[in-house]
Coordinates of N, CA and C in Angstrom, one line a residue:
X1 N -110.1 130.6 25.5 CA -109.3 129.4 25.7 C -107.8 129.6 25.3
X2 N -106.6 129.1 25.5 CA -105.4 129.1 26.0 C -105.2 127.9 24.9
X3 N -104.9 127.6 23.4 CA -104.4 127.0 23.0 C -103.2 126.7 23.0
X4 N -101.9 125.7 24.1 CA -100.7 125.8 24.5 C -100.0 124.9 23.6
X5 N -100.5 124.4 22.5 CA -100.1 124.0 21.6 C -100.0 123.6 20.4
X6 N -99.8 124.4 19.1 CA -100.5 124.3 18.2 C -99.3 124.3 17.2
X7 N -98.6 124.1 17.5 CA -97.4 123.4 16.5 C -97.7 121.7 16.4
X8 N -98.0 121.0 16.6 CA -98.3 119.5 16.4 C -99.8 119.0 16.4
X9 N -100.3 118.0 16.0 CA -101.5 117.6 16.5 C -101.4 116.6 17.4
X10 N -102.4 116.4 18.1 CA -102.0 114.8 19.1 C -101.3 113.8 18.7
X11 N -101.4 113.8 17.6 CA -101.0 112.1 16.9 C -99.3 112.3 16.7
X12 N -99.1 113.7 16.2 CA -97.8 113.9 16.1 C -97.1 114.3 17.2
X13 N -97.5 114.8 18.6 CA -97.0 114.9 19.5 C -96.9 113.2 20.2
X14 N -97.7 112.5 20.0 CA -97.5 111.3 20.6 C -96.2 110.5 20.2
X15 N -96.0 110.7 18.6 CA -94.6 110.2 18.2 C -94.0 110.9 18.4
X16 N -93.6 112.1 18.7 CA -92.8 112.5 18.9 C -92.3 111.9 20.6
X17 N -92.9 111.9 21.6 CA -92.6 110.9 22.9 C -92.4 110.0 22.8
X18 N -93.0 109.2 21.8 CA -92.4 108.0 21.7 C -91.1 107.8 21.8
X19 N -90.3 108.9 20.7 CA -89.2 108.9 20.1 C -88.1 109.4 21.2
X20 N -88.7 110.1 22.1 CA -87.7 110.7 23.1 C -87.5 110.1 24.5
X21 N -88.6 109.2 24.1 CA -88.8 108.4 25.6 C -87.5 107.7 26.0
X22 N -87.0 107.3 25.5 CA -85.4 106.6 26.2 C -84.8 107.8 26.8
X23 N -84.6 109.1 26.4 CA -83.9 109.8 26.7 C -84.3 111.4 27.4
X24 N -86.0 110.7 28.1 CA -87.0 111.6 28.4 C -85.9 112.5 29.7
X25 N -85.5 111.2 30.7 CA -85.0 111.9 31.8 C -83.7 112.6 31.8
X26 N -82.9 112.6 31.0 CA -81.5 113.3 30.5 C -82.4 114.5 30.3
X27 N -83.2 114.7 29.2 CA -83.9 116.0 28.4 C -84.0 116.8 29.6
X28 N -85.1 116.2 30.9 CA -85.7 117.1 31.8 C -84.5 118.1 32.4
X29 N -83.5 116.7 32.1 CA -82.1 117.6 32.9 C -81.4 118.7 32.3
X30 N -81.0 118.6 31.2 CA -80.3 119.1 30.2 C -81.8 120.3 30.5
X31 N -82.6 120.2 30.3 CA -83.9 121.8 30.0 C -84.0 122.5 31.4
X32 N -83.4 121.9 32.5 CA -83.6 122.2 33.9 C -82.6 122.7 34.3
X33 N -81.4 123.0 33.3 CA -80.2 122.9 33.7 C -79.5 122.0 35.4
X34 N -80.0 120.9 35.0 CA -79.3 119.8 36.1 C -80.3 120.2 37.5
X35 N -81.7 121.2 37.5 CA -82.0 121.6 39.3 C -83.6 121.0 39.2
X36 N -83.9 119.6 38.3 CA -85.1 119.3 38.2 C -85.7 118.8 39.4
X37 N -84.6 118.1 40.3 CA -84.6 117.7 41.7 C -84.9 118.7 42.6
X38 N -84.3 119.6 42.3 CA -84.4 120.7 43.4 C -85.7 121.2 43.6
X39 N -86.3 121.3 42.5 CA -87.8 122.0 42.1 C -88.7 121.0 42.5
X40 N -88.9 119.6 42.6 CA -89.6 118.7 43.0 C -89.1 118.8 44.4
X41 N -88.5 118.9 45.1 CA -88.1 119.0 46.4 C -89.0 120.1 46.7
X42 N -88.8 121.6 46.0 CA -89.7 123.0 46.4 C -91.1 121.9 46.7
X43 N -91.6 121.4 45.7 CA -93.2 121.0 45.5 C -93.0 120.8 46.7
X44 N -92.4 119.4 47.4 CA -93.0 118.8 48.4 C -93.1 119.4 49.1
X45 N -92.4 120.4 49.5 CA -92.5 120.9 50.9 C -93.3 121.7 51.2
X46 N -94.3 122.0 50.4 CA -95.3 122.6 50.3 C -96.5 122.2 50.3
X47 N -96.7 121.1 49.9 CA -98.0 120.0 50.0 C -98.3 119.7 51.4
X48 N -99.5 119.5 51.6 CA -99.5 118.8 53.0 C -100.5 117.6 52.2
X49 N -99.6 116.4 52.7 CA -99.8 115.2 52.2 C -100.1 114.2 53.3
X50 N -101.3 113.5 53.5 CA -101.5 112.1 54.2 C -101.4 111.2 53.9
X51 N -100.5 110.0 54.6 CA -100.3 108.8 54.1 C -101.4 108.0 53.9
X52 N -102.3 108.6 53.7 CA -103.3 107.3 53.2 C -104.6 108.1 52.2
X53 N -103.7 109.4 51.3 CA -104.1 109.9 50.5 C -104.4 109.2 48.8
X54 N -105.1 109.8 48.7 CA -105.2 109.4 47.0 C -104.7 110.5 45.8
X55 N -104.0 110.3 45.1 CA -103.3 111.0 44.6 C -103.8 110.3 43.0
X56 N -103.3 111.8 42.2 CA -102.9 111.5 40.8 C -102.1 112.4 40.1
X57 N -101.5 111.9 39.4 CA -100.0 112.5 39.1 C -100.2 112.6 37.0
X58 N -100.7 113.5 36.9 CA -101.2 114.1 35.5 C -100.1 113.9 34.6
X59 N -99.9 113.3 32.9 CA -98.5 113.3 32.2 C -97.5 113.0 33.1
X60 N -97.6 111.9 33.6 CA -96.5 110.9 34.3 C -95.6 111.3 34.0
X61 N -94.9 111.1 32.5 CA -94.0 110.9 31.6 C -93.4 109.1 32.3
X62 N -92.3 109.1 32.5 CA -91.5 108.1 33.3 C -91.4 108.2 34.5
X63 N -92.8 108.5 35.6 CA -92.7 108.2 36.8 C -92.0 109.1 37.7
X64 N -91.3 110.0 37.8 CA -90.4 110.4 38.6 C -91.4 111.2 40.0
X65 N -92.3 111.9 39.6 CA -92.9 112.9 40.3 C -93.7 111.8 40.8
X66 N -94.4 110.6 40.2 CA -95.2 109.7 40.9 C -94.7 109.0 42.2
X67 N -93.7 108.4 41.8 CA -92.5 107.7 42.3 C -92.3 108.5 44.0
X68 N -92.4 109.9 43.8 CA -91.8 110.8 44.9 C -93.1 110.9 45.5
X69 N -94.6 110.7 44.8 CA -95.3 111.0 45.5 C -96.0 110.0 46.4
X70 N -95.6 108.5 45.9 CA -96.1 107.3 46.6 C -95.2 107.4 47.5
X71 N -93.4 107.7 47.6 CA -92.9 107.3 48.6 C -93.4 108.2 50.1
X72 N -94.2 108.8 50.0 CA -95.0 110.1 50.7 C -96.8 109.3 51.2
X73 N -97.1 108.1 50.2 CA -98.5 108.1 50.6 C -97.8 106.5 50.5
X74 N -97.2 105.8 51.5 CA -97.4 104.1 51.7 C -98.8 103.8 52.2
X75 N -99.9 104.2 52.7 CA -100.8 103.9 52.8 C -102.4 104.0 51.9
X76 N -101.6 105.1 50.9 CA -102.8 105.1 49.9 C -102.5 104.9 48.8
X77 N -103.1 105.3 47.3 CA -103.0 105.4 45.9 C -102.2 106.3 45.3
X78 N -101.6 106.1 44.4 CA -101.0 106.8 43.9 C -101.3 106.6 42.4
X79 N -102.1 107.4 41.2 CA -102.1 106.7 39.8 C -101.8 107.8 39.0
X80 N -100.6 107.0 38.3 CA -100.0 107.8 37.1 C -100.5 107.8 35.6
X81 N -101.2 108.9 34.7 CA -101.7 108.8 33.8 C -100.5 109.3 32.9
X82 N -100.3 108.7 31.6 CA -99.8 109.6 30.7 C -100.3 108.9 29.0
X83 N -100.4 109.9 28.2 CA -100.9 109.1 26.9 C -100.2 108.3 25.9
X84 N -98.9 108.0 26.5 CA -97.6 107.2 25.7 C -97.2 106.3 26.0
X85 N -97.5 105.6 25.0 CA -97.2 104.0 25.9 C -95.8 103.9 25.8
X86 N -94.8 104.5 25.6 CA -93.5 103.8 26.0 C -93.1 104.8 27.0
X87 N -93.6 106.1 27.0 CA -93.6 106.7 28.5 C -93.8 105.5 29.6
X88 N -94.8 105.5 29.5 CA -95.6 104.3 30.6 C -94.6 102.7 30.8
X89 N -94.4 102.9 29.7 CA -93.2 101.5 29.4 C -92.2 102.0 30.5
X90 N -91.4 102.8 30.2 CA -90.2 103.2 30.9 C -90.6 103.3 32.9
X91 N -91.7 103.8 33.1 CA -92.2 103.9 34.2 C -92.4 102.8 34.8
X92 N -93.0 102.1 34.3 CA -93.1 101.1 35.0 C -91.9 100.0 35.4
X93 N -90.9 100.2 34.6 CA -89.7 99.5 34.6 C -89.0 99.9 36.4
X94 N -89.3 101.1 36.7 CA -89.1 102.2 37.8 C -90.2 101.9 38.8
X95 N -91.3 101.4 38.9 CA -91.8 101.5 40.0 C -92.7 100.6 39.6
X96 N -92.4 98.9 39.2 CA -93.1 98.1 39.6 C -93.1 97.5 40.7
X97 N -91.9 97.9 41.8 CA -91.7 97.4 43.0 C -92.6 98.4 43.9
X98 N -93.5 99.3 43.3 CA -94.1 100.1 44.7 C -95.4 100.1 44.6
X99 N -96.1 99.1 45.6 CA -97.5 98.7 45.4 C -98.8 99.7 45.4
X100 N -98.0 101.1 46.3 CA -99.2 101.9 46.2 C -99.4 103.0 45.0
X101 N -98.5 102.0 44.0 CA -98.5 103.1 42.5 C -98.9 102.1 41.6
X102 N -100.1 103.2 40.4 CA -100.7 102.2 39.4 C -100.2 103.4 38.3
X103 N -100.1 102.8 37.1 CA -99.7 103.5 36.0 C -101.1 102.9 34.9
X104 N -101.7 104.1 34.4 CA -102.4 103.8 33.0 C -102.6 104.8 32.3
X105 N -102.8 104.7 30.7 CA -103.2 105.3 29.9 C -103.8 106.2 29.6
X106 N -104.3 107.5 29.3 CA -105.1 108.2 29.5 C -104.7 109.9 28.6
X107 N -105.4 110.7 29.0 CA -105.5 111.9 27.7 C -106.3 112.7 29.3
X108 N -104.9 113.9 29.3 CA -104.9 114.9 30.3 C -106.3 115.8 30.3
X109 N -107.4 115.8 28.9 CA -108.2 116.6 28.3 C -109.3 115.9 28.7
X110 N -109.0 114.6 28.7 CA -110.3 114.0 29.1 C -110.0 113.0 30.2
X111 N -110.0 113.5 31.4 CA -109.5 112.4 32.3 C -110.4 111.1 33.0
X112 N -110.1 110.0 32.8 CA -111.1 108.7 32.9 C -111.5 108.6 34.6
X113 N -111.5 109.4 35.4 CA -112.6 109.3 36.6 C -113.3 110.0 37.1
X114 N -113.8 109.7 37.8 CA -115.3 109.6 38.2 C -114.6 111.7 39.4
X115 N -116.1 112.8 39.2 CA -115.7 113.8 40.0 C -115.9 113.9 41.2
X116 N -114.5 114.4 42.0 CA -114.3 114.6 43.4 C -114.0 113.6 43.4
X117 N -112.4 112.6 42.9 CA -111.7 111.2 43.5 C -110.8 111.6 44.0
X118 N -109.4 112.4 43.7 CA -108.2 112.4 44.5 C -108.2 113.9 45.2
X119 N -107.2 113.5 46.6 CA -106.9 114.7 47.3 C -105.9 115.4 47.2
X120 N -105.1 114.7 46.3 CA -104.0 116.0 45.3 C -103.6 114.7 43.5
X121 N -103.6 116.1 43.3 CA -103.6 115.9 41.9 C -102.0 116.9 41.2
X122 N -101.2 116.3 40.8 CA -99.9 117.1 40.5 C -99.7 117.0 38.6
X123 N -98.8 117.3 38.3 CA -98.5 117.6 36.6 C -97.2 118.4 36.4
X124 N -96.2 117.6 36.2 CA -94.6 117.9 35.7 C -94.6 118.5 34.5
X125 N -94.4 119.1 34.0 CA -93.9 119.3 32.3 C -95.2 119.2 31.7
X126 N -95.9 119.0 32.1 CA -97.0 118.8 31.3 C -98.0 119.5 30.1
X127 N -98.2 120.3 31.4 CA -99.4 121.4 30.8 C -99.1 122.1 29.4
X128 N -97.4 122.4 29.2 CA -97.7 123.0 27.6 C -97.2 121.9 26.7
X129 N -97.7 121.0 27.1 CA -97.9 120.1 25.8 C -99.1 119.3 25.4
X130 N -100.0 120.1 26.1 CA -101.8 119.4 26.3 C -101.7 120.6 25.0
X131 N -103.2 119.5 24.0 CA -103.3 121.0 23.2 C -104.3 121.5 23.8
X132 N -104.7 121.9 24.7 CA -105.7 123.0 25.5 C -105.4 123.0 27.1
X133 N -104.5 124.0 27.6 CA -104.4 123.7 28.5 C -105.5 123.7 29.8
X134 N -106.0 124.9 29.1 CA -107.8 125.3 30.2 C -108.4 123.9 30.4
X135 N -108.6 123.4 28.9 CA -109.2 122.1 29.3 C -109.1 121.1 30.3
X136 N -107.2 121.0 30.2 CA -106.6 120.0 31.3 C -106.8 120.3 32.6
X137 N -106.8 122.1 32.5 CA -107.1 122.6 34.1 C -108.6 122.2 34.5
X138 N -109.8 122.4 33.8 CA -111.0 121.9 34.0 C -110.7 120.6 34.7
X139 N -110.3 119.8 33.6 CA -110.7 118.6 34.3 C -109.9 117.9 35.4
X140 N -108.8 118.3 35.5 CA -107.7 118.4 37.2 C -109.2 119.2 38.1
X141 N -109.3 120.1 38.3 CA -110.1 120.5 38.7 C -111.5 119.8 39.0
X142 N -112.3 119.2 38.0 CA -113.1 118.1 38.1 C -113.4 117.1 39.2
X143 N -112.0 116.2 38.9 CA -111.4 115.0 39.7 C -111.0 115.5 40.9
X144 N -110.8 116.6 41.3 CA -110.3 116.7 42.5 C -111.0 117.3 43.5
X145 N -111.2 116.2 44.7 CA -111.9 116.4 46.0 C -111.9 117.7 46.8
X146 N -113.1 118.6 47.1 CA -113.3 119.5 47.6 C -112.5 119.5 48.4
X147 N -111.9 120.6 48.8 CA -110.6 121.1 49.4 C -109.2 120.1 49.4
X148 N -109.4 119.4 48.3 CA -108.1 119.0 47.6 C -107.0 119.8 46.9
X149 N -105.9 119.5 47.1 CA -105.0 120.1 46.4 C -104.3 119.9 45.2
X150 N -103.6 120.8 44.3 CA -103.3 120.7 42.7 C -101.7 121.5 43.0
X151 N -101.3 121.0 42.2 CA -99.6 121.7 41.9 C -99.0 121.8 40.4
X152 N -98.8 122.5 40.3 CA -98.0 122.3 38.4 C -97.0 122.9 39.1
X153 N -95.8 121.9 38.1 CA -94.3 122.3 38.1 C -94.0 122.5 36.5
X154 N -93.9 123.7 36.2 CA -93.8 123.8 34.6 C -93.2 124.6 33.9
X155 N -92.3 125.1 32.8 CA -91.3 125.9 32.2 C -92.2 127.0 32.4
X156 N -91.3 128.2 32.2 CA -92.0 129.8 32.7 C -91.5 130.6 31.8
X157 N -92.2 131.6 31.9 CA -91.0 132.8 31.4 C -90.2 133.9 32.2
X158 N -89.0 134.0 32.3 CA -88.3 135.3 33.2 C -88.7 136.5 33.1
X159 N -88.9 137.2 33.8 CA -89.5 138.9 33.6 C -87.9 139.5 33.5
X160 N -87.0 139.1 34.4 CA -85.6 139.7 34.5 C -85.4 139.8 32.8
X161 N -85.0 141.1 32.6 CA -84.4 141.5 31.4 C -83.1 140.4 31.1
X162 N -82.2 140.4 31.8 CA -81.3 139.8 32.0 C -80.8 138.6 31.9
X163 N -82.0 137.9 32.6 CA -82.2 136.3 32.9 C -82.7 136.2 31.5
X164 N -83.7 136.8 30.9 CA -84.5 136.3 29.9 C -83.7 136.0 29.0
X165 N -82.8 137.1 28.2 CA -82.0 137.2 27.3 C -81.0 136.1 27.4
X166 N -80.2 135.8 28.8 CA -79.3 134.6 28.6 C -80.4 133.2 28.9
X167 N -81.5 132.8 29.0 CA -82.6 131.9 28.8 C -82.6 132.3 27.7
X168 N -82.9 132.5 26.9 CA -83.4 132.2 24.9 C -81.8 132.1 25.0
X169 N -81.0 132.3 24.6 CA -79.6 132.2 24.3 C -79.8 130.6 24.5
X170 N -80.2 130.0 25.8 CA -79.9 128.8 26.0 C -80.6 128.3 25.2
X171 N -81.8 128.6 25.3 CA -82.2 127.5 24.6 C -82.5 127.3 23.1
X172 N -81.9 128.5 22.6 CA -81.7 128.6 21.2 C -80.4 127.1 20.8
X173 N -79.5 127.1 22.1 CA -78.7 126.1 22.1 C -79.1 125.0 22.0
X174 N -80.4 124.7 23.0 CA -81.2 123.0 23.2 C -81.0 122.4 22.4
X175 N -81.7 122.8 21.4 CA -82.2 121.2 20.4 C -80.4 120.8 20.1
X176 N -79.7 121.5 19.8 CA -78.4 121.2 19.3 C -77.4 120.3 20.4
X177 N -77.6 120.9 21.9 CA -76.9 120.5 22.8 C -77.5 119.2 23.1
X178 N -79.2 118.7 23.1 CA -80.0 117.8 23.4 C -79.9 116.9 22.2
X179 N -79.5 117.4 20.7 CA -79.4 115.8 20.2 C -78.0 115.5 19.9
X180 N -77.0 115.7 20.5 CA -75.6 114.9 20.6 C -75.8 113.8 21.8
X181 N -77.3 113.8 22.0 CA -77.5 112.7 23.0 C -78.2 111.5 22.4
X182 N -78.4 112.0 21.1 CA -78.7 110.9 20.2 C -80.7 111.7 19.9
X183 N -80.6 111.2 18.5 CA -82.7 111.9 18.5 C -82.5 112.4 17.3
X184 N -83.8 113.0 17.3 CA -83.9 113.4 16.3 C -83.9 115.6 16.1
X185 N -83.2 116.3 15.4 CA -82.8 117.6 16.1 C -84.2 118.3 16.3
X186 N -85.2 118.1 15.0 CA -86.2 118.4 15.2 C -87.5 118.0 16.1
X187 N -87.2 116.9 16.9 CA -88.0 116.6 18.0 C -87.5 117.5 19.2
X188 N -86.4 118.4 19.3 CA -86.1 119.4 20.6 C -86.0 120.6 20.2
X189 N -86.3 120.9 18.7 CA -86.7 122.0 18.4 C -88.0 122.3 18.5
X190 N -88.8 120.9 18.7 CA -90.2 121.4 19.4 C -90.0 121.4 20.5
X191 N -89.6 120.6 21.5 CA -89.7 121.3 22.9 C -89.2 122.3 23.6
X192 N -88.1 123.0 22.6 CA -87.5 124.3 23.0 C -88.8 125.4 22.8
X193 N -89.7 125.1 21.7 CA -90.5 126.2 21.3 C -92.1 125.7 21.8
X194 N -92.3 124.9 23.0 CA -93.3 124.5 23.6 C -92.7 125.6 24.8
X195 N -91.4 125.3 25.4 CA -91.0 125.6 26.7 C -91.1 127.1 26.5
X196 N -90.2 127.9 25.5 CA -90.4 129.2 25.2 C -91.7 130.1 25.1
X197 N -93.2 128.9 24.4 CA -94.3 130.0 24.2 C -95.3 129.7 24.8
X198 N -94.5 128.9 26.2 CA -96.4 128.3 27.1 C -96.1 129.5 27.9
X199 N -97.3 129.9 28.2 CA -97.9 131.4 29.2 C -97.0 131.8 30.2
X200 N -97.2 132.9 30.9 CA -95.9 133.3 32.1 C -96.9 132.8 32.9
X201 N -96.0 132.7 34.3 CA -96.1 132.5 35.7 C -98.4 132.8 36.0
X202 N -97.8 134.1 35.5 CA -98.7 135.4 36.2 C -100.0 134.3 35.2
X203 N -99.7 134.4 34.0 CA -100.8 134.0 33.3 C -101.5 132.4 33.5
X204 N -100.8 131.8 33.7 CA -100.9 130.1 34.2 C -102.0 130.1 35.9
X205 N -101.5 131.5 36.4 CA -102.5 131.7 37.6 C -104.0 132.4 37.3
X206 N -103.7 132.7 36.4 CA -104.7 133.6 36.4 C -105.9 132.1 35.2
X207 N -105.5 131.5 34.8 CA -105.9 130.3 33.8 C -106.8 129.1 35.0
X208 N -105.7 128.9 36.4 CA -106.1 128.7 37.4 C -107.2 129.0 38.3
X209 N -107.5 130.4 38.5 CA -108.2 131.2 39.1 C -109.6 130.6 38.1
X210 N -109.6 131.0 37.1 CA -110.5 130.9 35.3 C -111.2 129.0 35.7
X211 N -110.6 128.4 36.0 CA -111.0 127.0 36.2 C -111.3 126.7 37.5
X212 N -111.8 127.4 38.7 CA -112.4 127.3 39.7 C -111.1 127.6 41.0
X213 N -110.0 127.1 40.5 CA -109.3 126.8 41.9 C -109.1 127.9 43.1
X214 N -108.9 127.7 44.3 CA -108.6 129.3 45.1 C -107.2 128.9 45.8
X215 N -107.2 129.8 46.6 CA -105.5 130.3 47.1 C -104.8 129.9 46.0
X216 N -105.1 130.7 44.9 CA -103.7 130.2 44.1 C -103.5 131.0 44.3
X217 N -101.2 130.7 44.0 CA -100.1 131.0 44.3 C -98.7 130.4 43.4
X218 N -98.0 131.3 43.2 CA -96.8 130.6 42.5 C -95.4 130.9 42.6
X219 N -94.5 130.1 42.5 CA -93.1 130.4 43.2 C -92.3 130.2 41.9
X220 N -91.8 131.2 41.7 CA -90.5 131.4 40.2 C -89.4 130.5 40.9
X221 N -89.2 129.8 40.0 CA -88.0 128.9 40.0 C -86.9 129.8 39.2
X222 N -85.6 129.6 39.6 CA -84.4 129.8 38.4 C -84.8 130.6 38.6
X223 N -84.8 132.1 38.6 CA -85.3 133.4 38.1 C -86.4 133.1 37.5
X224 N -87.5 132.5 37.2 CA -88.8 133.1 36.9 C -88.6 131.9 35.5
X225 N -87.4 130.9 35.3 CA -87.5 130.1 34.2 C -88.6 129.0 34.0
X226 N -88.9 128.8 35.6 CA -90.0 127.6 35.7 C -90.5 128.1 37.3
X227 N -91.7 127.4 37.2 CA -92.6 127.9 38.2 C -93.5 126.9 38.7
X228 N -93.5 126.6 40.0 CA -94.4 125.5 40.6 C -95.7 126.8 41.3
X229 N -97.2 126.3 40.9 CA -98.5 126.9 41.0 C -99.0 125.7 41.8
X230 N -99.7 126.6 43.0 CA -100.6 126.0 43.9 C -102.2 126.2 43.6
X231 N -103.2 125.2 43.8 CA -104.1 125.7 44.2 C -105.0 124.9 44.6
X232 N -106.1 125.2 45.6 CA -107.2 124.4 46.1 C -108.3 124.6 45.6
X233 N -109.3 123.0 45.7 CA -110.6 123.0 45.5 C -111.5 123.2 46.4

């Protein structure tokens, strides 16, 4: 098993969201350097999605990925889990105007439906902040309809000698550059060092492979800084 996080326990990673939740969608940008749009753009175009699909969109955070994926299914469901309620606060502020999106509560480790419900199942930022990521994979895996599809869009590591070295430079910067945006410094000293020590590309597939899925595949973003993984059930 793939412990992806073991600097916090649940309870203290949930305050810790709480605390960043105002300033969740700046963070993504400032850690994305400004191309988190871009990377959600790669996702879509890759999915083959029907409007009258059922979807679930894993650590919601504030909707953004949800958001993109109801405007893609006006004829079916769309439900956003995340375990923070002021994540969920913030989200819903964002998409109470769009009927085929529901937002609730929940815990990536143990996911509250019933197996073989949705025909894609996605997860932003997620996975290295579950404390077991295998687990989360299991149960995405679970929930999702035989020959359904899965996507993670999630920080990586660069193999580039080059890239790598000016990536840690950066983000040795984060927590410092992320709290002149207001916070606390030690809440983005943990997500610098979540982003830094969750598995590479190669390994996140191979974790995939390990929890049933097939055709997996994965596309290095940024040089290999983040990476969107495919795979079917």
């Amino acid at each position: 098993m793939v412990q992806t996080n073991k600097l916090l326990n649940e309870h203290q990673v949930n305050d810790l969201f709480s605390r960043v939740a105002p300033r969740y969608d700046l963070l993504n940008n400032v850690i994305s350097l400004g191309t988190q749009k871009l990377w959600r753009h790669d996702l879509f175009k890759q999915l083959q999605i029907k409007p009258t699909a059922n979807a679930l969109d894993v650590c919601c955070g504030t909707g953004d990925l949800a958001i993109e994926l109801a405007k893609r299914i006006p004829n079916g469901r769309v439900t956003g889990l995340d375990f923070n309620k002021k994540m969920l606060k913030l989200a819903f502020e964002k998409t109470r105007m769009i009927g085929s999106l529901f937002l609730i509560q929940g815990d990536a480790m143990h996911l509250p439906f019933d197996d073989n419900t949705f025909d894609i199942v996605t997860i932003g930022f997620g996975l290295r902040n579950v404390p077991d990521a295998d687990q989360a994979l299991s149960e995405i895996y679970r929930v999702l309809k035989p020959g359904g599809q899965f996507v993670s869009l999630e920080m990586s590591q660069p193999t580039n000698p080059v890239v790598r070295l000016g990536w840690k430079a950066y983000f040795n910067a984060f927590p410092l550059m992320a709290s002149l945006a207001g916070g606390h410094y030690q809440d983005y000293q943990y997500l610098k060092k979540t982003s830094q020590q969750f598995v590479s590309a190669h390994q996140l597939a191979r974790m995939m492979k390990a929890a049933g899925f097939k055709k997996v595949h994965y596309q290095p973003l940024n040089w290999g800084a983040a990476a969107l993984h495919f795979g079917d059930k």
